[in-house]
Coordinates of C-alpha atoms in Angstrom, one line a residue:
M28 CA 22.4 9.8 -62.6
S29 CA 19.6 11.5 -64.5
K30 CA 17.9 11.1 -67.8
K31 CA 15.7 13.7 -69.5
D32 CA 13.6 13.9 -72.5
V33 CA 12.3 17.2 -73.5
K34 CA 9.8 17.1 -76.3
L35 CA 7.3 19.2 -78.1
S36 CA 3.8 17.9 -78.6
Q37 CA 1.5 19.5 -81.1
N38 CA -0.8 17.0 -82.7
V39 CA -3.2 16.2 -79.9
T40 CA -6.8 15.3 -79.5
K41 CA -9.3 16.9 -77.1
K42 CA -11.1 14.5 -74.7
K43 CA -13.6 15.2 -72.0
I44 CA -12.8 12.5 -69.5
V45 CA -9.4 10.8 -69.0
S46 CA -8.9 7.9 -66.6
K47 CA -5.7 7.5 -64.6
E48 CA -4.7 4.6 -66.8
K49 CA -5.2 6.6 -70.0
I50 CA -3.2 9.5 -68.6
K51 CA -0.2 7.2 -68.1
R52 CA -0.3 6.1 -71.7
K53 CA -0.7 9.6 -73.3
D54 CA 1.6 12.4 -74.1
F55 CA 1.1 14.5 -71.0
A56 CA 0.5 17.7 -73.0
E57 CA -2.9 16.2 -74.1
L58 CA -4.3 17.1 -70.7
I59 CA -4.0 20.7 -71.6
F60 CA -7.0 20.4 -73.8
H61 CA -9.2 19.5 -70.9
Y62 CA -8.8 23.0 -69.6
I63 CA -9.1 25.0 -72.8
R64 CA -12.6 26.1 -73.7
D65 CA -12.0 26.4 -77.4
A66 CA -8.9 25.0 -79.2
K67 CA -9.4 27.6 -81.9
E68 CA -8.5 30.3 -79.4
M69 CA -5.0 28.9 -78.7
L70 CA -2.1 31.3 -79.0
L71 CA 0.6 28.7 -78.3
Q72 CA 0.2 25.0 -79.0
P73 CA 1.1 22.7 -76.0
I74 CA 4.7 22.2 -75.1
S75 CA 5.5 19.2 -72.9
F76 CA 8.6 18.6 -70.7
S77 CA 9.5 15.4 -68.9
G78 CA 12.5 13.9 -67.2
S79 CA 13.7 11.8 -64.3
K80 CA 16.3 12.0 -61.6
T81 CA 17.4 9.9 -58.7
I82 CA 17.6 11.5 -55.3
T83 CA 18.8 10.4 -51.9
E84 CA 16.2 10.5 -49.2
E85 CA 16.8 10.2 -45.4
I86 CA 14.2 7.8 -43.9
K87 CA 13.6 7.5 -40.2
K88 CA 12.8 4.1 -38.9
N89 CA 12.0 2.8 -35.4
I90 CA 14.0 -0.2 -34.4
V91 CA 14.1 -2.3 -31.2
D92 CA 17.6 -2.7 -29.7
E93 CA 18.9 -5.7 -27.8
N94 CA 17.6 -4.3 -24.6
G95 CA 14.1 -4.0 -26.0
K96 CA 14.2 -0.2 -26.3
V97 CA 12.7 1.5 -29.3
K98 CA 15.2 3.8 -31.1
A99 CA 15.0 6.0 -34.1
K100 CA 17.4 5.1 -36.9
K101 CA 18.1 7.1 -40.0
E102 CA 18.7 5.4 -43.3
K103 CA 19.6 6.9 -46.7
M104 CA 17.7 5.5 -49.6
K105 CA 17.7 6.1 -53.3
K106 CA 14.3 7.4 -54.7
D107 CA 13.2 8.1 -58.2
V108 CA 11.6 11.4 -59.2
T109 CA 9.9 11.9 -62.6
L110 CA 8.6 15.4 -63.4
Q111 CA 6.2 16.1 -66.3
F112 CA 4.7 19.4 -67.1
A113 CA 3.0 21.0 -70.1
I114 CA 2.2 24.6 -71.0
A115 CA 0.0 26.3 -73.5
Y116 CA -1.6 29.8 -74.0
D117 CA -5.0 30.8 -75.2
Q118 CA -6.9 34.0 -75.7
S119 CA -9.0 33.7 -72.5
M120 CA -6.6 35.7 -70.3
E121 CA -7.5 33.2 -67.6
T122 CA -4.9 31.2 -65.8
D123 CA -5.7 27.5 -65.4
E124 CA -3.2 25.3 -63.4
R125 CA -3.8 21.7 -62.6
S126 CA -1.5 19.3 -60.8
F127 CA -1.2 15.5 -60.2
C128 CA 1.0 13.3 -58.0
N129 CA 1.5 9.8 -59.2
F130 CA -1.3 10.6 -61.7
T131 CA -3.8 11.4 -58.9
Q132 CA -5.1 14.9 -59.1
T133 CA -4.0 17.3 -56.3
D134 CA -6.7 19.9 -56.4
D135 CA -4.9 22.2 -54.0
G136 CA -1.5 22.0 -55.8
G137 CA 1.6 21.8 -53.6
V138 CA 5.4 21.9 -54.0
H139 CA 5.4 20.3 -57.5
L140 CA 3.1 23.0 -59.0
E141 CA 4.7 25.8 -57.1
S142 CA 8.2 24.8 -58.2
V143 CA 7.3 24.6 -61.9
E144 CA 5.3 27.8 -61.8
D145 CA 8.0 29.8 -60.1
V146 CA 10.8 28.7 -62.3
F147 CA 8.9 29.1 -65.5
C148 CA 7.6 32.5 -64.6
R149 CA 11.0 33.7 -63.4
Y150 CA 12.6 32.4 -66.6
I151 CA 10.1 34.0 -68.9
Q152 CA 10.1 37.2 -66.9
Q153 CA 13.9 37.6 -67.4
K154 CA 13.8 36.6 -71.1
T155 CA 11.1 39.1 -71.7
R156 CA 12.9 41.9 -69.9
D157 CA 16.1 41.1 -71.9
S158 CA 14.1 41.5 -75.1
L159 CA 13.0 45.1 -74.2
S160 CA 14.9 48.2 -75.4
D161 CA 16.0 50.7 -72.7
A162 CA 13.1 52.9 -73.6
Q163 CA 10.6 50.0 -73.3
K164 CA 12.1 49.0 -69.9
D165 CA 11.3 52.5 -68.5
K166 CA 7.7 52.1 -69.6
M167 CA 6.9 48.4 -69.2
Q168 CA 7.4 46.4 -66.1
I169 CA 7.0 42.7 -66.6
L170 CA 5.0 41.0 -63.8
Y171 CA 4.1 37.4 -63.1
Q172 CA 0.5 38.3 -63.9
D173 CA 1.5 39.1 -67.4
I174 CA 3.1 35.7 -67.8
K175 CA 0.2 33.9 -66.2
A176 CA -2.6 35.6 -68.2
G177 CA -3.9 32.9 -70.6
L178 CA -1.4 30.3 -69.3
K179 CA -2.5 26.7 -69.1
L180 CA -0.2 24.6 -67.0
V181 CA -0.5 20.9 -66.1
V182 CA 2.1 19.2 -63.7
N183 CA 2.5 15.6 -62.7
L184 CA 5.1 14.3 -60.2
S185 CA 5.7 10.6 -60.1
T186 CA 7.9 9.4 -57.3
N187 CA 8.4 6.8 -54.6
A188 CA 9.8 9.5 -52.3
Q189 CA 7.8 10.9 -49.4
V190 CA 5.5 13.6 -50.8
E191 CA 3.6 14.3 -47.5
F192 CA 0.0 14.5 -48.7
M193 CA -2.0 17.0 -46.7
G194 CA -5.2 15.8 -45.1
N195 CA -7.3 12.7 -45.8
A196 CA -8.4 14.0 -49.3
K197 CA -4.7 14.1 -50.4
N198 CA -5.4 17.2 -52.4
R199 CA -2.0 18.8 -51.8
I200 CA 1.6 17.7 -51.3
Q201 CA 3.8 19.6 -49.0
N202 CA 7.3 18.0 -48.7
E203 CA 9.5 21.1 -49.0
N204 CA 12.6 18.9 -49.3
L205 CA 11.4 18.1 -52.9
K206 CA 11.5 21.7 -54.0
P207 CA 15.2 22.0 -54.8
V208 CA 15.3 19.0 -57.1
L209 CA 12.0 20.0 -58.7
K210 CA 13.2 23.5 -59.4
E211 CA 16.5 22.2 -60.7
M212 CA 14.7 19.8 -63.1
T213 CA 12.4 22.5 -64.3
Q214 CA 15.2 24.9 -65.0
E215 CA 17.2 22.2 -66.9
Y216 CA 14.2 21.2 -69.1
I217 CA 13.1 24.7 -70.1
D218 CA 16.7 25.9 -70.7
E219 CA 17.3 22.9 -73.0
F220 CA 14.1 23.2 -74.8
F221 CA 14.1 26.9 -75.5
T222 CA 17.7 26.8 -76.5
K223 CA 16.7 24.4 -79.2
E224 CA 13.4 26.1 -80.0
P225 CA 14.0 29.9 -79.8
A226 CA 10.9 30.6 -82.0
K227 CA 8.7 29.1 -79.3
L228 CA 10.4 31.3 -76.7
Q229 CA 9.8 34.4 -78.9
A230 CA 6.2 33.4 -79.3
I231 CA 5.7 33.4 -75.5
I232 CA 7.6 36.7 -75.1
K233 CA 5.3 38.2 -77.7
I234 CA 2.3 37.0 -75.7
V235 CA 3.7 38.3 -72.4
K236 CA 4.5 41.7 -73.9
A237 CA 0.9 42.0 -75.2
N238 CA -0.4 41.1 -71.8
A239 CA 1.8 43.7 -70.1
K240 CA 0.7 46.4 -72.6
A241 CA -3.0 45.5 -72.0
R242 CA -2.5 45.7 -68.3
I243 CA -0.8 49.0 -68.4
D244 CA -3.3 50.5 -70.9
L245 CA -6.2 49.4 -68.6
Q246 CA -4.5 51.0 -65.5
K247 CA -4.1 54.2 -67.5
A248 CA -7.7 54.2 -68.5
M249 CA -8.9 53.5 -64.9
Q250 CA -6.7 56.4 -63.7
R251 CA -8.2 58.7 -66.2
D252 CA -11.7 57.8 -65.1
I253 CA -10.7 58.4 -61.5
D254 CA -9.2 61.8 -62.4
D255 CA -12.3 62.7 -64.3
V256 CA -14.5 61.9 -61.3
L257 CA -12.3 63.9 -58.9
H258 CA -12.5 66.9 -61.2
L259 CA -16.3 66.9 -61.5

């Protein structure tokens, strides 16, 4: 069984320091404002997504049999997975992605951040391509970098499943078995939200198109400069 709650958060307050306890009590989208230099430069107000699923995880346990020998035994256990993420865009053209696991910051990201980023970028890439005319499609290729320019993304995974922290610092989670459910959850939430809020989707598409045009114009300008040097 699953439950999901996709919501839009707009009226948020900027803070400089947020404790783990305060993060748990806040709308997760508020964290976006910690990574935006100037709220006046925002192109898209924060949108937050959250939901939960129950998964079945196979756990290996060592047991001692009647002969005193240690044997490995596999058990299936139900685990809860709650995924929260929030997105926003500003004028900086800089990508800022932050991730947390059980509200502890994972500075090096991991499967939770990778899953959300990949599904979101692929979704927006396809929606932007679909919005282009045939003539525009010939001139404008939509790349992930166009989607990520100016993107602010914050992700938190709360779960009692095995996340497989990497290293003593626990700065990254690497359990690849979590990716399918995390991608499935992300796809469900963004599909549901943008179906209900098409204006927000169009706002993102407009940003992505502008980013793509700026990238292409810059490439053309650089090529002209190179051509001018070669013809000196």
